[in-house]
Coordinates of C-alpha atoms and ligand atoms in Angstrom, one line a residue:
Chain A
M1 CA -1.7 3.9 -24.1
I2 CA -1.0 0.5 -22.6
T3 CA -2.4 -2.1 -25.0
L4 CA -2.5 -5.7 -23.8
K5 CA -2.2 -8.8 -26.0
E6 CA -3.6 -12.3 -25.6
G7 CA -0.8 -13.6 -23.4
N8 CA -1.2 -10.7 -21.0
W9 CA -4.8 -11.5 -20.4
R10 CA -4.2 -15.2 -19.5
I11 CA -6.0 -16.1 -16.3
P12 CA -3.6 -17.5 -13.7
K13 CA -4.2 -21.2 -12.9
W14 CA -3.0 -23.4 -10.1
N15 CA -1.7 -26.8 -11.2
R16 CA -3.2 -28.2 -8.0
K17 CA -5.5 -26.8 -5.4
V18 CA -4.1 -24.6 -2.6
F19 CA -5.5 -24.3 1.0
A20 CA -5.0 -22.1 4.0
V21 CA -5.4 -23.9 7.3
A22 CA -4.1 -21.6 10.1
G23 CA -2.9 -18.1 10.9
G24 CA -1.1 -16.2 13.6
L25 CA -0.8 -12.5 14.6
T26 CA 0.9 -10.3 17.2
N27 CA -0.1 -7.5 19.5
Y28 CA 0.4 -4.6 17.0
R29 CA 1.9 -1.5 18.5
K30 CA 3.8 1.5 17.4
F31 CA 6.9 0.6 19.5
C32 CA 7.5 -2.8 20.8
P33 CA 10.9 -2.6 22.6
E34 CA 10.4 -5.7 24.7
M35 CA 10.8 -8.0 21.6
K36 CA 13.1 -8.2 18.6
I37 CA 11.5 -8.8 15.2
E38 CA 12.3 -12.5 15.1
E39 CA 10.9 -12.8 18.6
Q40 CA 7.7 -11.2 17.4
A41 CA 7.7 -13.6 14.4
M42 CA 7.8 -16.4 17.0
V43 CA 4.7 -15.1 18.7
A44 CA 2.7 -15.2 15.5
F45 CA 4.2 -18.6 14.6
R46 CA 3.3 -20.0 17.9
Q47 CA -0.3 -18.8 17.8
M48 CA -0.6 -20.3 14.3
L49 CA 0.8 -23.7 15.5
E50 CA -0.8 -23.9 18.9
N51 CA -4.2 -22.2 18.7
N52 CA -5.7 -23.1 15.3
D53 CA -7.1 -26.5 16.3
L54 CA -4.7 -28.3 14.1
R55 CA -4.6 -32.1 14.5
F56 CA -0.8 -32.3 14.6
S57 CA 1.5 -31.1 17.3
P58 CA 3.6 -28.0 16.6
V59 CA 6.8 -30.1 16.2
E60 CA 5.0 -32.5 13.8
I61 CA 3.7 -29.5 11.7
K62 CA 7.2 -28.1 11.5
G63 CA 8.3 -31.5 10.2
L64 CA 5.9 -31.0 7.3
V65 CA 7.0 -27.5 6.2
N66 CA 9.3 -27.5 3.2
F67 CA 9.2 -23.9 2.0
L68 CA 8.9 -20.4 3.4
A69 CA 7.9 -17.1 1.8
C70 CA 9.2 -14.2 4.0
G71 CA 7.8 -10.7 3.6
S72 CA 9.4 -7.6 4.8
F73 CA 9.1 -4.2 3.1
A74 CA 11.9 -2.0 4.2
D75 CA 15.5 -2.9 4.8
H76 CA 16.3 0.7 5.8
F77 CA 13.8 0.5 8.7
Q78 CA 15.1 -2.8 10.1
D79 CA 18.6 -2.2 9.1
Q80 CA 19.1 -5.9 8.8
L81 CA 19.7 -7.4 5.4
L82 CA 18.7 -11.1 5.0
C83 CA 16.4 -10.9 8.0
E84 CA 14.6 -13.8 6.5
A85 CA 17.5 -16.1 7.4
K86 CA 17.4 -14.9 11.0
V87 CA 13.7 -15.6 11.2
T88 CA 13.8 -19.0 9.5
D89 CA 16.5 -20.0 11.9
Y90 CA 14.7 -18.5 14.9
L91 CA 11.6 -20.5 14.1
G92 CA 13.6 -23.6 13.8
L93 CA 12.8 -24.2 10.2
D94 CA 16.4 -24.4 8.9
P95 CA 17.5 -25.6 6.3
M96 CA 14.2 -25.2 4.5
Y97 CA 14.5 -22.6 1.7
D98 CA 13.1 -19.2 2.3
I99 CA 12.6 -16.5 -0.3
G100 CA 12.4 -12.8 0.8
I101 CA 9.5 -11.0 -0.7
K102 CA 9.4 -7.2 -1.2
T103 CA 6.6 -5.4 -2.9
G104 CA 6.0 -2.4 -0.7
G105 CA 2.6 -2.3 1.0
A106 CA 1.6 -5.4 -1.0
T107 CA 4.5 -7.4 0.5
G108 CA 2.1 -9.5 2.6
G109 CA -0.1 -10.3 -0.3
S110 CA 2.9 -11.1 -2.5
T111 CA 4.2 -13.4 0.3
V112 CA 1.0 -15.4 0.3
L113 CA 1.0 -15.5 -3.5
T114 CA 4.6 -16.9 -3.5
A115 CA 3.8 -19.5 -0.9
A116 CA 0.7 -20.5 -2.8
M117 CA 2.7 -20.8 -6.0
A118 CA 5.0 -23.2 -4.2
I119 CA 2.1 -25.4 -3.2
A120 CA 0.3 -25.1 -6.6
S121 CA 3.5 -26.1 -8.5
G122 CA 4.3 -29.0 -6.3
Y123 CA 7.5 -27.5 -5.0
A124 CA 6.0 -27.8 -1.5
D125 CA 3.1 -29.6 0.2
V126 CA 3.3 -27.3 3.2
A127 CA 4.5 -23.7 3.0
L128 CA 4.7 -20.9 5.5
A129 CA 3.9 -17.4 4.5
I130 CA 5.3 -15.1 7.2
G131 CA 5.8 -11.3 7.2
W132 CA 7.0 -8.7 9.6
E133 CA 8.1 -5.1 10.0
R134 CA 9.8 -3.1 12.6
M135 CA 9.2 0.5 11.9
S136 CA 10.1 1.9 15.3
E137 CA 13.8 1.8 14.7
V138 CA 13.5 5.4 13.5
D139 CA 11.5 8.4 14.8
T140 CA 8.2 9.1 13.1
R141 CA 9.3 11.8 10.7
T142 CA 12.3 9.8 9.6
G143 CA 9.8 6.9 9.1
N144 CA 7.6 9.2 7.0
Y145 CA 10.6 10.0 4.8
Y146 CA 11.7 6.4 4.6
I147 CA 8.2 5.4 3.4
A148 CA 8.3 8.3 0.9
T149 CA 11.3 6.8 -0.8
A150 CA 8.6 4.5 -2.2
A151 CA 7.6 7.4 -4.4
C152 CA 9.8 8.3 -7.4
K153 CA 13.2 9.4 -5.9
D154 CA 14.0 11.8 -8.7
F155 CA 10.6 13.4 -9.3
E156 CA 8.4 12.9 -6.3
T157 CA 10.1 12.1 -3.0
R158 CA 11.6 15.6 -2.4
L159 CA 8.2 17.1 -3.1
S160 CA 6.7 15.8 0.2
R161 CA 8.6 13.2 2.1
I162 CA 5.4 11.9 3.5
Y163 CA 3.1 9.3 1.9
S164 CA -0.2 11.0 2.7
A165 CA 0.9 13.7 0.2
Y166 CA 0.8 11.2 -2.6
Y167 CA -2.7 10.1 -1.7
A168 CA -4.1 13.5 -0.9
P169 CA -4.1 14.6 -4.6
M170 CA -6.1 11.5 -5.3
A171 CA -8.6 12.5 -2.6
V172 CA -9.0 15.9 -4.1
R173 CA -9.4 14.6 -7.6
F174 CA -11.8 11.8 -6.7
A175 CA -14.0 14.2 -4.8
W176 CA -14.1 16.5 -7.8
A177 CA -14.8 13.7 -10.3
Y178 CA -17.2 11.5 -8.4
N179 CA -18.8 13.7 -5.7
L180 CA -17.2 12.2 -2.6
S181 CA -17.9 14.1 0.6
E182 CA -15.5 14.5 3.5
E183 CA -18.2 13.0 5.7
T184 CA -18.2 9.7 3.6
R185 CA -14.4 9.5 3.9
A186 CA -14.7 10.2 7.7
K187 CA -17.2 7.3 8.0
V188 CA -14.6 4.9 6.7
A189 CA -12.3 6.0 9.5
V190 CA -15.1 5.9 12.1
K191 CA -16.0 2.4 11.0
N192 CA -12.5 0.9 11.0
H193 CA -11.4 2.5 14.3
L194 CA -14.6 1.1 15.8
Y195 CA -14.0 -2.4 14.5
A196 CA -10.5 -2.2 15.9
Y197 CA -12.1 -1.6 19.3
Y198 CA -13.2 -5.2 19.4
S199 CA -9.8 -6.6 18.4
P200 CA -7.1 -7.4 21.0
Y201 CA -4.5 -7.0 18.2
S202 CA -5.3 -3.4 17.4
Q203 CA -3.0 -0.4 17.7
Q204 CA -5.5 2.4 17.1
P205 CA -8.9 1.4 18.4
G206 CA -11.4 4.1 19.1
K207 CA -15.0 5.2 19.2
Y208 CA -14.9 8.3 17.2
T209 CA -17.6 10.4 15.6
I210 CA -17.5 11.9 12.1
Q211 CA -16.8 15.3 13.7
D212 CA -13.9 13.8 15.7
V213 CA -12.3 12.6 12.4
L214 CA -12.9 15.9 10.6
N215 CA -11.5 17.9 13.6
S216 CA -8.4 15.8 13.9
P217 CA -5.1 17.3 12.8
M218 CA -4.3 17.5 9.1
S219 CA -1.6 15.3 7.7
T220 CA -1.8 16.5 4.1
Y221 CA -5.0 18.3 3.1
P222 CA -7.6 16.8 2.8
L223 CA -6.4 13.8 4.7
R224 CA -6.5 14.0 8.6
F225 CA -4.5 11.8 10.9
L226 CA -7.5 9.8 11.9
E227 CA -7.9 8.8 8.2
C228 CA -4.3 7.5 8.0
C229 CA -2.8 4.2 9.1
A230 CA -0.1 4.2 11.7
M231 CA 3.4 2.7 11.6
T232 CA 3.6 -0.6 13.4
D233 CA 5.9 -3.2 14.9
G234 CA 4.6 -6.7 14.4
A235 CA 4.4 -10.0 12.4
A236 CA 1.8 -12.3 10.9
C237 CA 1.8 -15.7 9.3
M238 CA -0.4 -18.2 7.4
L239 CA 0.0 -21.9 6.8
L240 CA -0.7 -23.1 3.3
C241 CA -1.0 -26.7 2.1
D242 CA -2.0 -29.0 -0.7
E243 CA -5.4 -30.6 -0.5
K244 CA -4.5 -33.9 1.0
T245 CA -2.4 -32.3 3.8
A246 CA -4.9 -29.6 4.4
Y247 CA -7.7 -32.1 5.4
K248 CA -5.2 -34.1 7.4
L249 CA -4.3 -31.0 9.4
T250 CA -7.7 -29.4 10.0
D251 CA -11.4 -30.0 9.7
K252 CA -11.7 -26.4 8.5
P253 CA -9.5 -25.7 5.5
C254 CA -10.2 -22.9 3.1
E255 CA -9.4 -22.9 -0.6
L256 CA -7.1 -20.1 -1.7
F257 CA -6.9 -18.1 -5.0
I258 CA -4.7 -15.1 -5.3
A259 CA -3.5 -12.9 -8.2
G260 CA -1.8 -9.5 -8.6
G261 CA -1.5 -6.5 -10.8
S262 CA 1.2 -3.8 -11.1
H263 CA 1.3 -0.2 -12.3
T264 CA 3.9 2.5 -12.7
L265 CA 5.0 4.0 -9.4
R266 CA 4.3 7.6 -10.5
V267 CA 0.5 8.3 -10.7
A268 CA 1.6 11.0 -13.1
D269 CA 2.5 8.4 -15.7
R270 CA -0.8 6.5 -15.6
R271 CA -2.0 7.2 -19.2
D272 CA -5.6 6.8 -20.1
M273 CA -6.5 3.2 -21.0
E274 CA -9.5 0.9 -21.6
I275 CA -11.1 -0.3 -18.4
P276 CA -10.7 -4.1 -18.1
L277 CA -14.2 -5.3 -17.2
L278 CA -15.0 -7.6 -14.2
P279 CA -17.3 -10.6 -14.9
H280 CA -20.5 -8.7 -13.9
E281 CA -19.7 -5.4 -15.8
T282 CA -20.6 -4.2 -19.3
P283 CA -19.0 -1.5 -21.4
E284 CA -22.2 0.4 -21.3
M285 CA -21.7 1.0 -17.5
Y286 CA -18.8 3.2 -18.2
R287 CA -19.9 5.1 -21.3
G288 CA -20.4 8.3 -19.4
L289 CA -17.7 7.9 -16.8
R290 CA -15.0 10.1 -18.2
K291 CA -17.3 13.0 -19.0
K292 CA -15.4 15.7 -17.2
E293 CA -12.5 17.5 -18.9
G294 CA -9.1 15.8 -18.5
Q295 CA -10.5 12.6 -17.0
R296 CA -8.6 9.5 -17.7
W297 CA -8.7 5.9 -16.3
P298 CA -7.2 5.0 -14.0
G299 CA -5.7 8.5 -13.5
F300 CA -5.8 9.8 -10.0
E301 CA -9.2 8.3 -9.3
S302 CA -8.6 4.6 -9.5
F303 CA -6.0 1.8 -9.3
A304 CA -5.3 -0.2 -12.4
A305 CA -3.2 -2.6 -10.4
A306 CA -6.2 -3.4 -8.1
R307 CA -8.5 -3.7 -11.1
F308 CA -6.1 -6.2 -12.8
A309 CA -5.7 -8.1 -9.5
A310 CA -9.5 -8.5 -9.2
Y311 CA -9.9 -9.2 -12.9
F312 CA -7.6 -12.2 -12.6
A313 CA -8.6 -13.4 -9.1
Y314 CA -12.3 -13.4 -9.8
R315 CA -11.9 -15.4 -12.9
M316 CA -9.4 -17.7 -11.2
A317 CA -12.0 -18.4 -8.5
G318 CA -15.0 -18.4 -10.7
I319 CA -16.6 -15.4 -9.1
T320 CA -19.2 -13.7 -11.3
N321 CA -20.7 -11.1 -9.0
P322 CA -18.4 -10.0 -6.2
L323 CA -20.9 -8.1 -4.0
K324 CA -23.3 -11.2 -4.1
E325 CA -20.7 -13.9 -3.7
L326 CA -18.3 -12.4 -1.2
D327 CA -19.5 -12.5 2.4
L328 CA -16.8 -10.1 3.7
V329 CA -13.7 -8.2 2.5
E330 CA -10.6 -7.0 4.1
L331 CA -9.2 -4.0 2.1
H332 CA -6.0 -2.2 2.4
D333 CA -7.3 1.0 4.0
A334 CA -3.9 2.8 4.4
F335 CA -5.9 5.9 3.9
T336 CA -9.7 6.5 3.8
I337 CA -9.4 7.6 0.2
S338 CA -7.5 4.5 -1.1
D339 CA -10.1 2.3 0.6
I340 CA -12.9 4.1 -1.2
Q341 CA -11.1 4.1 -4.5
T342 CA -10.7 0.3 -4.3
Y343 CA -14.4 -0.3 -4.0
G344 CA -14.7 0.5 -7.7
D345 CA -11.5 -1.4 -8.7
I346 CA -12.8 -4.6 -7.2
G347 CA -16.4 -4.2 -8.3
L348 CA -18.2 -3.6 -5.0
R349 CA -19.6 -0.7 -6.8
P350 CA -19.3 0.5 -10.4
Y351 CA -16.6 3.2 -10.9
G352 CA -18.1 6.6 -10.1
Q353 CA -20.4 5.2 -7.4
E354 CA -17.8 4.1 -4.8
P355 CA -19.2 6.2 -1.9
D356 CA -22.5 4.3 -2.1
Y357 CA -20.8 1.2 -0.7
I358 CA -20.4 3.1 2.6
E359 CA -23.6 5.2 2.4
S360 CA -25.8 2.2 1.6
G361 CA -24.6 0.3 4.7
D362 CA -23.2 -2.6 2.7
A363 CA -19.8 -2.1 4.1
Y364 CA -20.8 -2.4 7.7
F365 CA -21.2 -5.4 10.0
G366 CA -24.6 -6.8 9.2
G367 CA -24.5 -5.3 5.7
K368 CA -24.3 -7.1 2.4
C369 CA -20.5 -7.4 2.4
P370 CA -18.8 -5.9 5.4
A371 CA -15.4 -4.5 5.1
N372 CA -12.4 -4.5 7.5
L373 CA -14.1 -6.1 10.5
S374 CA -10.5 -6.6 11.7
G375 CA -10.1 -2.8 12.1
G376 CA -8.0 -2.8 9.0
L377 CA -4.9 -0.7 8.6
I378 CA -6.5 2.5 10.0
G379 CA -7.6 0.8 13.2
T380 CA -5.5 -2.2 13.8
M381 CA -2.1 -2.3 12.1
H382 CA 0.2 -1.6 9.2
A383 CA 3.4 -3.5 10.0
V384 CA 4.0 -3.4 6.2
G385 CA 5.5 -6.8 5.5
A386 CA 2.9 -8.4 7.8
T387 CA -0.2 -6.5 6.7
G388 CA -1.3 -8.5 3.6
I389 CA -1.0 -11.6 5.7
F390 CA -2.9 -10.2 8.7
S391 CA -5.8 -9.3 6.4
G392 CA -5.8 -12.8 4.9
V393 CA -5.7 -14.4 8.4
E394 CA -8.7 -12.3 9.6
C395 CA -10.6 -13.6 6.5
L396 CA -9.6 -17.2 7.2
W397 CA -10.8 -17.0 10.9
Q398 CA -14.1 -15.5 9.8
L399 CA -14.7 -18.3 7.3
Q400 CA -13.7 -20.9 10.0
G401 CA -16.2 -19.3 12.4
K402 CA -13.4 -18.4 14.7
Y403 CA -13.8 -14.6 15.1
D404 CA -14.8 -14.9 18.7
K405 CA -12.1 -17.5 19.5
F406 CA -9.4 -15.1 18.3
H407 CA -10.9 -11.8 19.3
G408 CA -13.1 -12.5 22.3
D409 CA -11.0 -14.7 24.4
R410 CA -10.0 -12.7 27.5
R411 CA -6.7 -14.6 27.8
I412 CA -5.5 -13.0 24.5
W413 CA -6.4 -9.5 25.8
D414 CA -4.7 -10.3 29.1
S415 CA -1.6 -11.6 27.4
F416 CA -1.2 -8.3 25.5
G417 CA -1.7 -6.4 28.7
K418 CA -5.0 -5.0 27.4
K419 CA -8.4 -4.9 29.0
K420 CA -11.2 -6.5 27.0
P421 CA -13.9 -3.9 26.7
E422 CA -17.1 -4.4 28.8
D423 CA -19.1 -3.7 25.7
W424 CA -17.1 -6.1 23.5
K425 CA -19.2 -7.6 20.7
S426 CA -18.7 -10.3 18.2
L427 CA -18.2 -9.3 14.6
Q428 CA -18.5 -12.9 13.4
V429 CA -20.2 -12.9 10.0
P430 CA -22.8 -15.7 10.2
N431 CA -22.3 -18.5 7.6
A432 CA -19.5 -16.7 5.8
K433 CA -18.4 -18.8 2.8
Q434 CA -16.2 -16.6 0.8
A435 CA -14.0 -13.7 1.5
L436 CA -11.6 -11.4 -0.4
W437 CA -8.6 -9.5 0.8
I438 CA -6.5 -6.8 -0.9
S439 CA -2.9 -6.0 -0.3
H440 CA -1.8 -2.8 -1.9
A441 CA 1.6 -1.0 -2.4
G442 CA 2.8 2.5 -3.3
V443 CA 0.1 4.7 -4.7
G444 CA -1.3 1.6 -6.3
S445 CA 2.0 0.2 -7.8
H446 CA 1.3 -3.4 -6.7
V447 CA -1.9 -5.0 -5.6
T448 CA -2.9 -8.6 -4.9
A449 CA -6.4 -9.8 -4.6
G450 CA -6.7 -13.0 -2.5
I451 CA -9.9 -15.1 -2.2
L452 CA -10.6 -17.6 0.5
R453 CA -13.4 -20.1 0.1
K454 CA -14.8 -22.3 2.9
A455 CA -14.0 -25.9 2.0
F456 CA -15.7 -27.8 4.7
Chain B
M1 CA 54.3 -14.5 16.7
A2 CA 51.6 -14.2 19.3
S3 CA 53.8 -12.3 21.7
K4 CA 54.3 -9.4 19.3
R5 CA 50.6 -9.1 18.4
K6 CA 49.2 -5.8 19.5
T7 CA 46.1 -5.9 21.8
T8 CA 42.9 -5.2 19.9
K9 CA 41.4 -2.0 21.2
Y10 CA 37.8 -0.7 21.1
T11 CA 37.8 2.5 19.1
G12 CA 34.1 3.1 18.8
K13 CA 31.8 5.5 20.5
P14 CA 29.7 3.8 23.2
A15 CA 26.1 3.4 22.1
K16 CA 23.7 5.6 24.0
V17 CA 21.2 3.6 26.1
L18 CA 17.8 5.2 25.3
Q19 CA 15.9 3.0 27.8
S20 CA 16.7 -0.1 29.8
E21 CA 13.2 -1.2 30.8
P22 CA 11.4 -3.4 29.7
A23 CA 14.4 -4.1 27.4
I24 CA 17.6 -2.3 26.5
V25 CA 17.1 0.0 23.6
I26 CA 20.3 1.7 22.2
E27 CA 20.8 4.5 19.7
W28 CA 22.3 3.2 16.4
P29 CA 23.5 6.2 14.5
R30 CA 23.5 6.1 10.7
S31 CA 24.7 9.0 8.6
L32 CA 25.1 8.2 4.9
A33 CA 25.6 10.0 1.7
H34 CA 24.8 8.0 -1.4
R35 CA 26.1 8.7 -4.9
H36 CA 23.0 9.0 -7.0
T37 CA 23.1 9.3 -10.8
Y38 CA 20.5 11.1 -13.0
G39 CA 21.8 8.9 -15.8
K40 CA 20.3 9.6 -19.1
L41 CA 18.0 12.1 -17.5
S42 CA 20.9 14.4 -16.8
P43 CA 19.9 16.8 -19.6
F44 CA 16.6 17.4 -17.9
F45 CA 18.1 18.4 -14.5
K46 CA 20.8 20.5 -16.3
G47 CA 17.9 22.1 -18.2
L48 CA 16.1 23.1 -15.0
T49 CA 19.2 25.1 -13.9
E50 CA 19.1 26.9 -17.2
G51 CA 15.4 27.7 -17.1
K52 CA 14.4 25.1 -19.6
L53 CA 11.9 22.3 -19.4
L54 CA 13.0 19.3 -21.4
A55 CA 10.7 16.4 -22.2
T56 CA 11.3 13.2 -24.2
K57 CA 9.4 11.9 -27.2
C58 CA 9.3 8.6 -29.1
V59 CA 10.2 9.1 -32.8
N60 CA 9.7 5.5 -33.8
R61 CA 7.1 5.7 -36.6
E62 CA 5.7 2.3 -35.7
C63 CA 5.0 3.3 -32.1
G64 CA 1.6 4.4 -31.0
E65 CA 2.7 7.1 -28.5
H66 CA 4.1 10.3 -29.9
R67 CA 3.2 12.7 -27.1
L68 CA 5.8 14.1 -24.8
W69 CA 6.9 12.5 -21.5
L70 CA 7.2 14.5 -18.3
P71 CA 8.9 13.3 -16.1
P72 CA 11.0 12.3 -19.1
R73 CA 12.3 8.8 -19.6
A74 CA 15.2 8.0 -21.9
D75 CA 13.5 5.0 -23.5
C76 CA 9.9 4.5 -24.7
P77 CA 8.0 1.9 -22.6
D78 CA 5.7 1.1 -25.5
C79 CA 8.2 0.2 -28.2
N80 CA 11.4 0.1 -26.0
Q81 CA 13.3 2.4 -28.4
P82 CA 15.4 5.3 -27.3
M83 CA 13.5 8.7 -27.2
V84 CA 14.7 12.2 -28.2
W85 CA 14.7 15.4 -26.2
E86 CA 12.3 18.3 -26.9
E87 CA 12.3 21.6 -25.1
L88 CA 8.8 23.0 -24.2
P89 CA 8.2 26.4 -25.6
Q90 CA 8.0 29.3 -23.1
P91 CA 6.0 30.5 -21.4
I92 CA 5.0 27.0 -20.1
I93 CA 1.4 27.2 -19.1
G94 CA -0.3 24.2 -17.6
T95 CA -3.6 23.3 -15.9
V96 CA -3.9 22.0 -12.4
H97 CA -5.2 18.4 -12.5
T98 CA -5.2 18.0 -8.8
Y99 CA -3.4 19.2 -5.7
A100 CA -2.7 18.7 -2.0
R101 CA -1.7 20.9 0.9
V102 CA 1.3 19.4 2.7
E103 CA 1.1 20.4 6.4
Y104 CA 3.2 17.7 8.1
A105 CA 6.2 16.7 6.0
G106 CA 8.7 14.0 6.7
A107 CA 12.3 14.4 7.8
G108 CA 14.5 16.4 5.5
I109 CA 11.8 18.5 3.8
E110 CA 13.3 21.4 1.9
L111 CA 10.2 23.5 1.5
T112 CA 8.5 25.6 4.2
T113 CA 5.2 24.0 5.3
P114 CA 2.3 24.3 4.6
Y115 CA 2.7 24.4 0.9
F116 CA 0.7 23.2 -2.1
Q117 CA 1.9 20.3 -4.2
I118 CA 0.2 20.3 -7.6
D119 CA -0.1 17.9 -10.5
V120 CA -0.1 19.7 -13.8
E121 CA -1.5 18.8 -17.2
L122 CA 0.5 20.2 -20.1
P123 CA -0.6 20.4 -23.7
G124 CA 0.9 17.6 -25.9
V125 CA 2.2 15.7 -22.8
C126 CA 0.9 12.2 -22.1
T127 CA 1.7 12.3 -18.4
I128 CA 0.8 14.6 -15.5
F129 CA 3.7 16.4 -13.9
K130 CA 4.1 16.8 -10.2
G131 CA 5.5 20.0 -8.7
Y132 CA 4.7 22.7 -6.2
L133 CA 2.9 26.1 -6.3
Q134 CA 5.1 28.9 -5.0
H135 CA 2.2 31.1 -3.9
G136 CA -1.5 31.3 -4.3
T137 CA -4.2 28.7 -3.7
P138 CA -4.8 26.0 -6.4
E139 CA -8.0 24.6 -7.7
I140 CA -8.6 22.0 -10.4
G141 CA -8.6 23.6 -13.8
M142 CA -6.5 26.6 -12.7
K143 CA -3.8 27.8 -15.1
V144 CA -0.2 27.9 -13.8
K145 CA 3.1 29.0 -15.3
A146 CA 6.5 27.2 -14.9
C147 CA 9.3 29.0 -13.2
F148 CA 12.9 28.0 -12.5
R149 CA 15.4 28.4 -9.8
T150 CA 18.4 29.2 -12.0
E151 CA 20.3 31.1 -9.3
D152 CA 21.7 28.9 -6.6
P153 CA 20.0 25.8 -8.0
S154 CA 19.3 22.8 -5.7
N155 CA 20.2 20.4 -8.6
T156 CA 17.0 18.5 -7.8
I157 CA 13.5 18.5 -9.1
L158 CA 12.8 21.5 -6.7
D159 CA 14.6 23.7 -9.2
M160 CA 11.2 24.0 -10.9
Y161 CA 8.0 25.4 -9.5
W162 CA 4.7 26.9 -10.6
I163 CA 3.0 30.2 -10.1
P164 CA -0.6 31.1 -10.7
V165 CA -1.4 32.7 -14.1
P166 CA -3.6 35.7 -13.4
S167 CA -7.0 35.2 -15.0
D168 CA -8.3 37.9 -17.4
A169 CA -10.5 39.2 -14.5
D170 CA -7.5 39.6 -12.2
V171 CA -5.6 41.5 -14.9
R172 CA -8.5 43.9 -15.5
S173 CA -9.0 44.7 -11.8
Ligands
ZN501 ZN1 7.7 4.3 -28.7

């Protein structure tokens, strides 16, 4: 049993406020042969500098940057060690110091966290968080194996060599413990593919029905291909500043809080432990939770890393009731099941009632707290090192009221060689003030929870 | 002396051009064999080839965790002291905690698909142990028995697998 002492529970605190002011994305695709990875990083960087209504010219902004956090997950995909040096040089930011960040699927979140720490500590006034991945260097099955080396090499990797096989047991167990239907899982896939339909950046847009999802080929039972994210080539970046610089650069800065949690790579080793409570929860809520034989927390049902990330981030940001105080969320829906599991971890529903977040309609556009209006990982992208930045950027644009600007502008669609759908609709959440995004690695080995708050 | 210097020759194998539009994409072969150590867990992997399942246990009296660890680890994460080995008594009967049916596996898979991967609870073990079911269809709560690939071992975790334990009803019929 993991027991935590006082120091472990300390709530992270910035020494000074941190703000996000701008973001940039790329046209996410499975295989992007026309550009090298640093060239894709440039595309995201240019969008960030040129299209975010910043008051300074791109060259002036570059003159303010004094730190870079660079996220990329897998050296064996790109086959280029120290790629961050190539990217920093390519963006023309030499000789500013860049640190390479690597925490699996949570690399993007950890990259933003690192850049934020640089601002909060005073190391930097302006920091660039940039992430990328180039997964198309290998064929899909080799890619599946490469990703599966993010399971325990000695005890797990040889048992599947594909990541869906590490989430599928969670789906089976969750369904048994908390009555999750296949239809509810499929609804998550339908929703996120649909929201991707409105995004020019998306790799897997589609108008699917629940039956389409359930009839799609099986990856690892019970997870179908339409319930799984794809492999992606692409990049994303976000510009972070201290308070003074933020208001100089933009009239629409958002305050940033972000914290993380980790847990052992092997789900097998997740011993039963006390559930750390979120601000709005009470011990009584979970008295009857582990009533079935062999149940443990977090076990195969939940992610302690996500719970800890939320535990710290909510307190850091002063959030007392997430469902009430968050206007939207971007979750790490690598698989439908991991998306659903996370609803409990971050308190959108109490543990055991996660499916209700979908079934109630809360998770949809127009609902209480819509999730993954970007299309998420299932619909839009999972260029691993960029993902946790992409999700944050989508939150930032929502809070700045710029969903339409960045998703509805025909010129963006055209520049990606895509046709803007005739029935395109805006997914701008009216008056959004606060958003949360999750960046998640492994089978829940690392999770960051980032919160952006409108500061204008 | 420059005049005596031999000409540098290209000795590689030309890279295969996979496509040339809209950009040149070449094949970049990589074939590697790593040297991987099982380190202090070597007794576990040796045990599998001998039909034994070895777990580790913390014997520090001040530690709060005295159950077995499977997968084993040499050192206790709670008190950071070295642990000791303990062999599980045979027959090793576990309970299916959860499972998955692998249909589409990644490159290099060494099992014929589809197959069932199972996560097994074992009495006295604080962790849940991942393996595969050689035959039959798993369900949560089902009893399974550990078997070993002692002949022609793979020298990997695949030297151990599970088979269903017939229920009383099956035995009678
Ligand atoms: Zn111990």
